[in-house]
PDB file of C-alpha atoms in Angstrom:
ATOM      1  CA  MET X 863      56.633   8.891  -2.763  1.00 49.00           C
ATOM      2  CA  LYS X 864      55.951  11.713  -0.302  1.00 49.00           C
ATOM      3  CA  LYS X 865      52.320  12.282   0.614  1.00 46.00           C
ATOM      4  CA  SER X 866      52.474  15.904  -0.429  1.00 44.00           C
ATOM      5  CA  THR X 867      53.750  14.885  -3.873  1.00 43.00           C
ATOM      6  CA  ILE X 868      51.004  12.276  -4.265  1.00 40.00           C
ATOM      7  CA  LEU X 869      48.359  14.785  -3.249  1.00 38.00           C
ATOM      8  CA  ALA X 870      49.699  17.404  -5.597  1.00 37.00           C
ATOM      9  CA  SER X 871      49.422  14.908  -8.455  1.00 39.00           C
ATOM     10  CA  LEU X 872      45.837  14.104  -7.510  1.00 34.00           C
ATOM     11  CA  ILE X 873      44.862  17.724  -7.424  1.00 36.00           C
ATOM     12  CA  LEU X 874      46.518  18.404 -10.757  1.00 32.00           C
ATOM     13  CA  THR X 875      44.767  15.490 -12.438  1.00 35.00           C
ATOM     14  CA  SER X 876      41.378  16.600 -11.114  1.00 36.00           C
ATOM     15  CA  SER X 877      41.750  20.293 -12.034  1.00 32.00           C
ATOM     16  CA  LEU X 878      41.746  21.339  -8.389  1.00 32.00           C
ATOM     17  CA  THR X 879      44.954  23.307  -8.547  1.00 34.00           C
ATOM     18  CA  TYR X 880      43.129  26.200  -6.907  1.00 33.00           C
ATOM     19  CA  ALA X 881      43.028  24.624  -3.491  1.00 35.00           C
ATOM     20  CA  PHE X 882      46.793  24.496  -3.165  1.00 34.00           C
ATOM     21  CA  ASP X 883      47.849  27.275  -5.513  1.00 36.00           C
ATOM     22  CA  LEU X 884      49.479  29.885  -3.296  1.00 33.00           C
ATOM     23  CA  GLY X 885      49.258  32.441  -6.057  1.00 34.00           C
ATOM     24  CA  SER X 886      45.473  32.039  -6.243  1.00 36.00           C
ATOM     25  CA  ILE X 887      45.175  32.302  -2.498  1.00 31.00           C
ATOM     26  CA  THR X 888      47.211  35.495  -2.316  1.00 29.00           C
ATOM     27  CA  LYS X 889      45.037  37.089  -4.984  1.00 33.00           C
ATOM     28  CA  GLY X 890      41.971  36.824  -2.762  1.00 34.00           C
ATOM     29  CA  VAL X 891      41.441  33.126  -2.053  1.00 28.00           C
ATOM     30  CA  MET X 892      42.758  32.702   1.280  1.00 29.00           C
ATOM     31  CA  ASP X 893      34.036  23.537  16.568  1.00 33.00           C
ATOM     32  CA  THR X 894      30.719  25.330  19.313  1.00 32.00           C
ATOM     33  CA  VAL X 895      31.868  26.325  22.206  1.00 32.00           C
ATOM     34  CA  THR X 896      34.091  23.680  23.662  1.00 34.00           C
ATOM     35  CA  SER X 897      35.871  24.396  26.814  1.00 38.00           C
ATOM     36  CA  GLY X 898      38.701  21.908  26.297  1.00 39.00           C
ATOM     37  CA  THR X 899      38.610  21.331  30.050  1.00 39.00           C
ATOM     38  CA  THR X 900      38.102  17.863  31.403  1.00 38.00           C
ATOM     39  CA  THR X 901      35.276  17.779  33.871  1.00 39.00           C
ATOM     40  CA  ASP X 902      36.331  16.655  37.299  1.00 42.00           C
ATOM     41  CA  THR X 903      33.449  14.970  39.070  1.00 38.00           C
ATOM     42  CA  LYS X 904      35.024  15.507  42.474  1.00 40.00           C
ATOM     43  CA  THR X 905      32.744  17.702  44.532  1.00 40.00           C
ATOM     44  CA  SER X 906      33.497  20.179  47.259  1.00 41.00           C
ATOM     45  CA  SER X 907      34.027  18.597  50.632  1.00 39.00           C
ATOM     46  CA  THR X 908      32.137  21.424  52.312  1.00 40.00           C
ATOM     47  CA  THR X 909      28.412  20.897  52.667  1.00 44.00           C
ATOM     48  CA  THR X 910      25.827  23.629  52.719  1.00 44.00           C
ATOM     49  CA  SER X 911      24.354  22.182  55.908  1.00 49.00           C
ATOM     50  CA  SER X 912      27.111  23.800  57.984  1.00 70.00           C
ATOM     51  CA  LEU X 913      26.905  27.204  56.296  1.00 72.00           C
ATOM     52  CA  ASP X 914      24.171  29.821  56.281  1.00 78.00           C
ATOM     53  CA  ASN X 915      22.659  30.850  52.984  1.00 80.00           C
ATOM     54  CA  SER X 916      24.329  34.248  52.927  1.00 84.00           C
ATOM     55  CA  THR X 917      27.783  32.720  53.379  1.00 87.00           C
ATOM     56  CA  VAL X 918      27.216  30.173  50.619  1.00 82.00           C
ATOM     57  CA  SER X 919      26.064  32.848  48.188  1.00 86.00           C
ATOM     58  CA  SER X 920      28.821  35.297  49.065  1.00 89.00           C
ATOM     59  CA  GLY X 921      31.515  32.626  48.859  1.00 87.00           C
ATOM     60  CA  LEU X 922      30.402  31.422  45.456  1.00 87.00           C
ATOM     61  CA  LYS X 923      30.210  34.945  44.080  1.00 90.00           C
ATOM     62  CA  GLU X 924      33.691  35.719  45.354  1.00 91.00           C
ATOM     63  CA  ALA X 925      35.046  32.552  43.756  1.00 89.00           C
ATOM     64  CA  LEU X 926      33.374  33.430  40.465  1.00 90.00           C
ATOM     65  CA  LYS X 927      34.745  36.960  40.524  1.00 93.00           C
ATOM     66  CA  THR X 928      38.204  35.547  41.208  1.00 93.00           C
ATOM     67  CA  GLY X 929      37.896  33.156  38.278  1.00 93.00           C
ATOM     68  CA  VAL X 930      36.672  35.860  35.909  1.00 95.00           C
ATOM     69  CA  THR X 931      39.414  38.276  36.946  1.00 96.00           C
ATOM     70  CA  TYR X 932      42.005  35.571  36.382  1.00 96.00           C
ATOM     71  CA  ALA X 933      40.651  34.634  32.947  1.00 96.00           C
ATOM     72  CA  VAL X 934      40.235  38.193  31.693  1.00 96.00           C
ATOM     73  CA  THR X 935      43.647  39.265  32.986  1.00 96.00           C
ATOM     74  CA  GLN X 936      45.477  36.283  31.538  1.00 96.00           C
ATOM     75  CA  LEU X 937      43.794  36.291  28.142  1.00 97.00           C
ATOM     76  CA  GLY X 938      43.614  40.062  27.831  1.00 97.00           C
ATOM     77  CA  SER X 939      47.364  40.463  28.280  1.00 96.00           C
ATOM     78  CA  ASN X 940      49.744  40.723  25.323  1.00 95.00           C
ATOM     79  CA  ASN X 941      49.475  37.507  23.273  1.00 96.00           C
ATOM     80  CA  GLY X 942      47.225  36.081  25.991  1.00 97.00           C
ATOM     81  CA  TYR X 943      45.659  33.539  23.647  1.00 98.00           C
ATOM     82  CA  LEU X 944      48.569  33.025  21.276  1.00 97.00           C
ATOM     83  CA  ASN X 945      51.055  32.040  24.010  1.00 97.00           C
ATOM     84  CA  ASN X 946      48.652  29.812  25.932  1.00 97.00           C
ATOM     85  CA  ASP X 947      48.513  26.266  24.588  1.00 96.00           C
ATOM     86  CA  LEU X 948      45.222  25.627  26.384  1.00 96.00           C
ATOM     87  CA  VAL X 949      43.344  28.301  24.463  1.00 97.00           C
ATOM     88  CA  LYS X 950      45.443  29.225  21.415  1.00 97.00           C
ATOM     89  CA  ILE X 951      43.188  29.495  18.384  1.00 95.00           C
ATOM     90  CA  PRO X 952      44.394  27.292  15.508  1.00 92.00           C
ATOM     91  CA  LEU X 953      43.426  27.498  11.867  1.00 85.00           C
ATOM     92  CA  PRO X 954      39.872  26.284  11.211  1.00 83.00           C
ATOM     93  CA  ASP X 955      39.709  22.567  10.454  1.00 77.00           C
ATOM     94  CA  ASN X 956      38.985  22.965   6.761  1.00 69.00           C
ATOM     95  CA  LEU X 957      42.000  25.253   6.317  1.00 71.00           C
ATOM     96  CA  ALA X 958      44.226  23.345   8.745  1.00 71.00           C
ATOM     97  CA  LYS X 959      44.047  20.363   6.379  1.00 65.00           C
ATOM     98  CA  VAL X 960      46.089  22.244   3.824  1.00 63.00           C
ATOM     99  CA  GLU X 961      48.320  24.105   6.262  1.00 68.00           C
ATOM    100  CA  THR X 962      51.242  21.711   5.756  1.00 69.00           C
ATOM    101  CA  LEU X 963      51.096  22.077   1.996  1.00 64.00           C
ATOM    102  CA  LEU X 964      50.537  25.818   2.280  1.00 65.00           C
ATOM    103  CA  ARG X 965      53.680  26.180   4.364  1.00 72.00           C
ATOM    104  CA  SER X 966      55.699  23.869   2.116  1.00 71.00           C
ATOM    105  CA  ALA X 967      54.734  26.106  -0.809  1.00 69.00           C
ATOM    106  CA  GLY X 968      56.214  29.124   0.936  1.00 73.00           C
ATOM    107  CA  GLY X 969      53.087  30.222   2.748  1.00 70.00           C
ATOM    108  CA  ASP X 970      54.516  30.335   6.281  1.00 78.00           C
ATOM    109  CA  GLU X 971      53.958  34.052   6.621  1.00 78.00           C
ATOM    110  CA  MET X 972      50.399  33.813   5.348  1.00 76.00           C
ATOM    111  CA  ALA X 973      49.463  31.028   7.760  1.00 78.00           C
ATOM    112  CA  ASP X 974      51.173  32.736  10.683  1.00 85.00           C
ATOM    113  CA  ASN X 975      49.495  36.061   9.899  1.00 83.00           C
ATOM    114  CA  LEU X 976      46.071  34.451   9.964  1.00 84.00           C
ATOM    115  CA  ILE X 977      46.763  32.609  13.232  1.00 89.00           C
ATOM    116  CA  ASN X 978      48.160  35.766  14.819  1.00 90.00           C
ATOM    117  CA  SER X 979      45.165  37.803  13.649  1.00 89.00           C
ATOM    118  CA  MET X 980      42.660  35.383  15.142  1.00 92.00           C
ATOM    119  CA  ASN X 981      44.411  35.238  18.495  1.00 95.00           C
ATOM    120  CA  LYS X 982      44.949  38.996  18.603  1.00 93.00           C
ATOM    121  CA  ALA X 983      41.245  39.544  17.998  1.00 94.00           C
ATOM    122  CA  ALA X 984      40.334  37.242  20.875  1.00 95.00           C
ATOM    123  CA  THR X 985      42.818  38.979  23.183  1.00 96.00           C
ATOM    124  CA  THR X 986      41.396  42.385  22.261  1.00 95.00           C
ATOM    125  CA  ALA X 987      37.881  41.207  23.106  1.00 95.00           C
ATOM    126  CA  ALA X 988      38.669  39.490  26.407  1.00 96.00           C
ATOM    127  CA  PRO X 989      38.755  42.541  28.738  1.00 95.00           C
ATOM    128  CA  LYS X 990      35.391  43.715  27.399  1.00 94.00           C
ATOM    129  CA  THR X 991      33.642  40.603  28.711  1.00 95.00           C
ATOM    130  CA  ALA X 992      34.104  41.309  32.426  1.00 95.00           C
ATOM    131  CA  SER X 993      30.865  43.284  32.693  1.00 94.00           C
ATOM    132  CA  ILE X 994      28.807  40.413  31.282  1.00 96.00           C
ATOM    133  CA  PHE X 995      30.249  37.963  33.769  1.00 95.00           C
ATOM    134  CA  ALA X 996      29.713  40.461  36.596  1.00 94.00           C
ATOM    135  CA  ASP X 997      26.057  40.804  35.642  1.00 94.00           C
ATOM    136  CA  ALA X 998      25.604  37.017  35.668  1.00 93.00           C
ATOM    137  CA  ILE X 999      27.190  36.832  39.115  1.00 93.00           C
ATOM    138  CA  GLU X1000      24.887  39.493  40.533  1.00 92.00           C
ATOM    139  CA  LYS X1001      21.831  37.691  39.158  1.00 91.00           C
ATOM    140  CA  MET X1002      22.827  34.361  40.729  1.00 90.00           C
ATOM    141  CA  SER X1003      20.132  32.985  43.004  1.00 89.00           C
ATOM    142  CA  LEU X1004      20.681  31.168  46.275  1.00 86.00           C
ATOM    143  CA  GLU X1005      19.517  27.974  44.585  1.00 88.00           C
ATOM    144  CA  ASP X1006      22.133  28.482  41.858  1.00 88.00           C
ATOM    145  CA  ALA X1007      24.834  29.001  44.486  1.00 86.00           C
ATOM    146  CA  GLN X1008      23.896  25.861  46.396  1.00 84.00           C
ATOM    147  CA  LYS X1009      23.896  23.762  43.226  1.00 87.00           C
ATOM    148  CA  ILE X1010      27.289  25.104  42.204  1.00 86.00           C
ATOM    149  CA  LEU X1011      28.808  24.469  45.609  1.00 82.00           C
ATOM    150  CA  ALA X1012      27.561  20.875  45.603  1.00 84.00           C
ATOM    151  CA  GLY X1013      28.464  20.354  41.955  1.00 85.00           C
ATOM    152  CA  SER X1014      31.551  19.274  40.078  1.00 87.00           C
ATOM    153  CA  ASN X1015      34.748  21.285  39.876  1.00 84.00           C
ATOM    154  CA  ASP X1016      33.483  23.205  36.838  1.00 86.00           C
ATOM    155  CA  ALA X1017      29.894  23.720  37.991  1.00 87.00           C
ATOM    156  CA  ALA X1018      30.349  27.483  38.180  1.00 86.00           C
ATOM    157  CA  THR X1019      31.780  27.549  34.683  1.00 87.00           C
ATOM    158  CA  GLU X1020      28.771  25.597  33.427  1.00 90.00           C
ATOM    159  CA  TYR X1021      26.555  28.210  35.078  1.00 91.00           C
ATOM    160  CA  PHE X1022      28.387  30.872  33.113  1.00 92.00           C
ATOM    161  CA  LYS X1023      27.983  28.952  29.865  1.00 92.00           C
ATOM    162  CA  THR X1024      24.235  28.810  30.371  1.00 92.00           C
ATOM    163  CA  ASN X1025      23.818  32.426  31.423  1.00 93.00           C
ATOM    164  CA  THR X1026      26.424  34.380  29.463  1.00 95.00           C
ATOM    165  CA  THR X1027      27.137  32.694  26.111  1.00 95.00           C
ATOM    166  CA  THR X1028      24.505  34.597  24.127  1.00 95.00           C
ATOM    167  CA  SER X1029      25.482  37.953  25.610  1.00 95.00           C
ATOM    168  CA  LEU X1030      29.170  37.224  25.141  1.00 96.00           C
ATOM    169  CA  LYS X1031      28.642  36.477  21.454  1.00 95.00           C
ATOM    170  CA  GLU X1032      26.707  39.697  20.972  1.00 95.00           C
ATOM    171  CA  MET X1033      29.465  41.728  22.621  1.00 95.00           C
ATOM    172  CA  ILE X1034      32.497  39.949  21.216  1.00 94.00           C
ATOM    173  CA  THR X1035      31.471  39.540  17.574  1.00 95.00           C
ATOM    174  CA  PRO X1036      31.817  43.236  16.560  1.00 95.00           C
ATOM    175  CA  ILE X1037      35.184  43.447  18.330  1.00 93.00           C
ATOM    176  CA  ILE X1038      36.390  40.334  16.534  1.00 93.00           C
ATOM    177  CA  GLN X1039      35.172  41.659  13.194  1.00 91.00           C
ATOM    178  CA  GLU X1040      36.869  45.027  13.639  1.00 90.00           C
ATOM    179  CA  THR X1041      40.167  43.544  14.800  1.00 88.00           C
ATOM    180  CA  MET X1042      40.264  40.972  12.023  1.00 86.00           C
ATOM    181  CA  LYS X1043      39.841  43.722   9.432  1.00 83.00           C
ATOM    182  CA  GLU X1044      43.265  45.040  10.382  1.00 79.00           C
ATOM    183  CA  ASN X1045      44.851  42.063   8.637  1.00 72.00           C
ATOM    184  CA  GLN X1046      43.644  41.482   5.084  1.00 70.00           C
ATOM    185  CA  VAL X1047      44.835  37.885   5.227  1.00 63.00           C
ATOM    186  CA  ALA X1048      41.836  37.115   7.427  1.00 70.00           C
ATOM    187  CA  SER X1049      39.458  37.935   4.578  1.00 69.00           C
ATOM    188  CA  TYR X1050      41.044  35.236   2.434  1.00 66.00           C
ATOM    189  CA  TYR X1051      39.493  32.495   4.526  1.00 67.00           C
ATOM    190  CA  ASP X1052      35.889  33.322   3.671  1.00 64.00           C
ATOM    191  CA  ILE X1053      36.785  33.831   0.013  1.00 63.00           C
ATOM    192  CA  ALA X1054      38.591  30.492  -0.166  1.00 59.00           C
ATOM    193  CA  ASN X1055      35.875  28.730   1.786  1.00 60.00           C
ATOM    194  CA  ASP X1056      33.095  30.074  -0.438  1.00 63.00           C
ATOM    195  CA  PHE X1057      35.021  29.261  -3.613  1.00 58.00           C
ATOM    196  CA  TYR X1058      35.678  25.698  -2.537  1.00 55.00           C
ATOM    197  CA  LYS X1059      32.102  25.132  -1.366  1.00 58.00           C
ATOM    198  CA  ASN X1060      30.567  26.544  -4.533  1.00 61.00           C
ATOM    199  CA  ASN X1061      33.019  25.278  -7.141  1.00 57.00           C
ATOM    200  CA  ALA X1062      35.493  22.619  -6.083  1.00 48.00           C
ATOM    201  CA  LYS X1063      33.766  20.556  -3.408  1.00 52.00           C
ATOM    202  CA  SER X1064      31.383  18.835  -5.819  1.00 53.00           C
ATOM    203  CA  MET X1065      34.326  18.005  -8.056  1.00 50.00           C
ATOM    204  CA  VAL X1066      36.123  16.283  -5.217  1.00 50.00           C
ATOM    205  CA  ASP X1067      32.990  14.465  -4.121  1.00 52.00           C
ATOM    206  CA  SER X1068      32.106  13.189  -7.574  1.00 51.00           C
ATOM    207  CA  SER X1069      35.434  12.667  -9.311  1.00 53.00           C
ATOM    208  CA  GLY X1070      36.769   9.850  -7.185  1.00 55.00           C
ATOM    209  CA  VAL X1071      39.625  11.995  -5.931  1.00 47.00           C
ATOM    210  CA  MET X1072      38.671  11.238  -2.335  1.00 46.00           C
ATOM    211  CA  ASP X1073      38.768   7.477  -2.937  1.00 57.00           C
ATOM    212  CA  ILE X1074      42.158   7.720  -4.605  1.00 49.00           C
ATOM    213  CA  ALA X1075      43.427   9.975  -1.830  1.00 45.00           C
ATOM    214  CA  LYS X1076      42.292   7.485   0.784  1.00 53.00           C
ATOM    215  CA  ASN X1077      44.153   4.699  -0.988  1.00 54.00           C
ATOM    216  CA  PHE X1078      47.354   6.689  -0.752  1.00 47.00           C
ATOM    217  CA  GLY X1079      46.652   7.870   2.802  1.00 49.00           C
ATOM    218  CA  VAL X1080      46.505  11.548   1.921  1.00 43.00           C
ATOM    219  CA  ASP X1081      42.765  12.185   2.201  1.00 46.00           C
ATOM    220  CA  SER X1082      43.267  14.176   5.388  1.00 47.00           C
ATOM    221  CA  TYR X1083      45.039  16.813   3.314  1.00 43.00           C
ATOM    222  CA  LEU X1084      42.032  17.521   1.113  1.00 46.00           C
ATOM    223  CA  PRO X1085      40.335  20.799   2.051  1.00 50.00           C
ATOM    224  CA  GLY X1086      36.769  21.093   3.192  1.00 53.00           C
ATOM    225  CA  SER X1087      34.167  23.805   3.531  1.00 51.00           C
ATOM    226  CA  SER X1088      32.284  25.184   6.488  1.00 57.00           C
ATOM    227  CA  ASP X1089      29.079  27.174   6.908  1.00 63.00           C
ATOM    228  CA  GLN X1090      30.740  29.019   9.793  1.00 70.00           C
ATOM    229  CA  SER X1091      32.386  32.342   8.969  1.00 80.00           C
ATOM    230  CA  LEU X1092      35.846  33.103  10.283  1.00 85.00           C
ATOM    231  CA  ASP X1093      34.406  35.762  12.611  1.00 89.00           C
ATOM    232  CA  GLU X1094      32.028  33.195  14.094  1.00 91.00           C
ATOM    233  CA  TYR X1095      34.837  30.678  14.470  1.00 91.00           C
ATOM    234  CA  VAL X1096      37.091  33.144  16.294  1.00 93.00           C
ATOM    235  CA  THR X1097      34.221  34.344  18.498  1.00 95.00           C
ATOM    236  CA  ASP X1098      33.391  30.793  19.569  1.00 95.00           C
ATOM    237  CA  LYS X1099      37.044  30.027  20.268  1.00 96.00           C
ATOM    238  CA  ALA X1100      37.489  33.258  22.215  1.00 96.00           C
ATOM    239  CA  ILE X1101      34.528  32.420  24.463  1.00 96.00           C
ATOM    240  CA  SER X1102      35.709  28.836  24.825  1.00 96.00           C
ATOM    241  CA  GLY X1103      39.084  30.123  25.987  1.00 96.00           C
ATOM    242  CA  LEU X1104      37.480  32.298  28.644  1.00 96.00           C
ATOM    243  CA  PHE X1105      35.466  29.373  29.975  1.00 95.00           C
ATOM    244  CA  THR X1106      38.569  27.183  29.986  1.00 95.00           C
ATOM    245  CA  MET X1107      40.520  29.626  32.117  1.00 96.00           C
ATOM    246  CA  ILE X1108      37.603  30.239  34.488  1.00 93.00           C
ATOM    247  CA  ALA X1109      37.185  26.489  34.937  1.00 91.00           C
ATOM    248  CA  GLN X1110      40.887  26.152  35.653  1.00 93.00           C
ATOM    249  CA  LYS X1111      40.731  28.740  38.429  1.00 92.00           C
ATOM    250  CA  GLU X1112      37.477  27.325  39.786  1.00 89.00           C
ATOM    251  CA  ALA X1113      38.944  23.843  40.134  1.00 90.00           C
ATOM    252  CA  GLU X1114      42.015  25.319  41.787  1.00 93.00           C
ATOM    253  CA  ILE X1115      39.928  27.214  44.350  1.00 91.00           C
ATOM    254  CA  ARG X1116      37.908  24.101  45.140  1.00 86.00           C
ATOM    255  CA  THR X1117      40.862  21.767  45.597  1.00 88.00           C
ATOM    256  CA  ASN X1118      43.931  23.808  46.514  1.00 90.00           C
ATOM    257  CA  PRO X1119      44.002  25.606  49.887  1.00 89.00           C
ATOM    258  CA  VAL X1120      46.674  27.955  48.545  1.00 91.00           C
ATOM    259  CA  ALA X1121      44.143  29.292  46.020  1.00 90.00           C
ATOM    260  CA  GLN X1122      41.623  29.984  48.787  1.00 91.00           C
ATOM    261  CA  THR X1123      43.124  33.399  49.351  1.00 89.00           C
ATOM    262  CA  THR X1124      40.426  34.936  51.562  1.00 89.00           C
ATOM    263  CA  SER X1125      38.766  33.820  54.773  1.00 89.00           C
ATOM    264  CA  LEU X1126      35.438  33.552  52.952  1.00 88.00           C
ATOM    265  CA  LEU X1127      36.850  31.236  50.282  1.00 88.00           C
ATOM    266  CA  LYS X1128      38.458  29.109  52.990  1.00 89.00           C
ATOM    267  CA  GLN X1129      35.180  28.921  54.857  1.00 87.00           C
ATOM    268  CA  VAL X1130      33.133  27.851  51.833  1.00 85.00           C
ATOM    269  CA  PHE X1131      35.624  25.648  49.991  1.00 84.00           C
ATOM    270  CA  GLY X1132      38.105  24.572  52.669  1.00 80.00           C
ATOM    271  CA  ASN X1133      38.165  21.094  54.190  1.00 64.00           C
TER     272      ASN X1133
END
């Protein structure tokens, strides 16, 4: 018996038809910051001992500006998030669990609309973040620059995470909220999430449905709830995507001479 059929039977027998009823969803019932970039512990071969303080600071700031420009340009372009597998924003975990069943019930357009809305919102916000990164670069101390130069291939990105995340959230959140309002499908998530958390979750937890689902190997399809709103989820993913792209460019500048496009970058990061 197909897993989707088994799960449907379980839901029916436990009065949880809501969770997978496309009709209910269409009527109004529709992790963070992770960079997704593997940290490379390889450090720059250039040592600060051979460079004066001004050169170190200037070189790091130029590298950071290059990384930010790259990230903002790439992600702020048309479908910058949606067409980039490294940073594309998927459905939230608790909704992704039912995505397969949602699509099999004819909900392809609904799922795609929500995914497109989230990624469009992140793309809209991306260009607005440049000023925050620029401010963090200007405030960088010589000690910060020296630590970054001697650090791992994403040390600069980690500096940004520490010094810009709060400001980025404050700037991006209203943009995300406004953009998401353009697609009513986005509002379904919070409605569905609240309904499940307040009405159906306890039923699943106490009725033995989860145990039965596990026995049949379909427990991963059962929905969940989250205390994070969709706006918060998209904001976190948007910021994570920016950090991912900055880290990618940073590592490239540190390790690839071709990416060291100015004499200053060559001097600070070259072998």
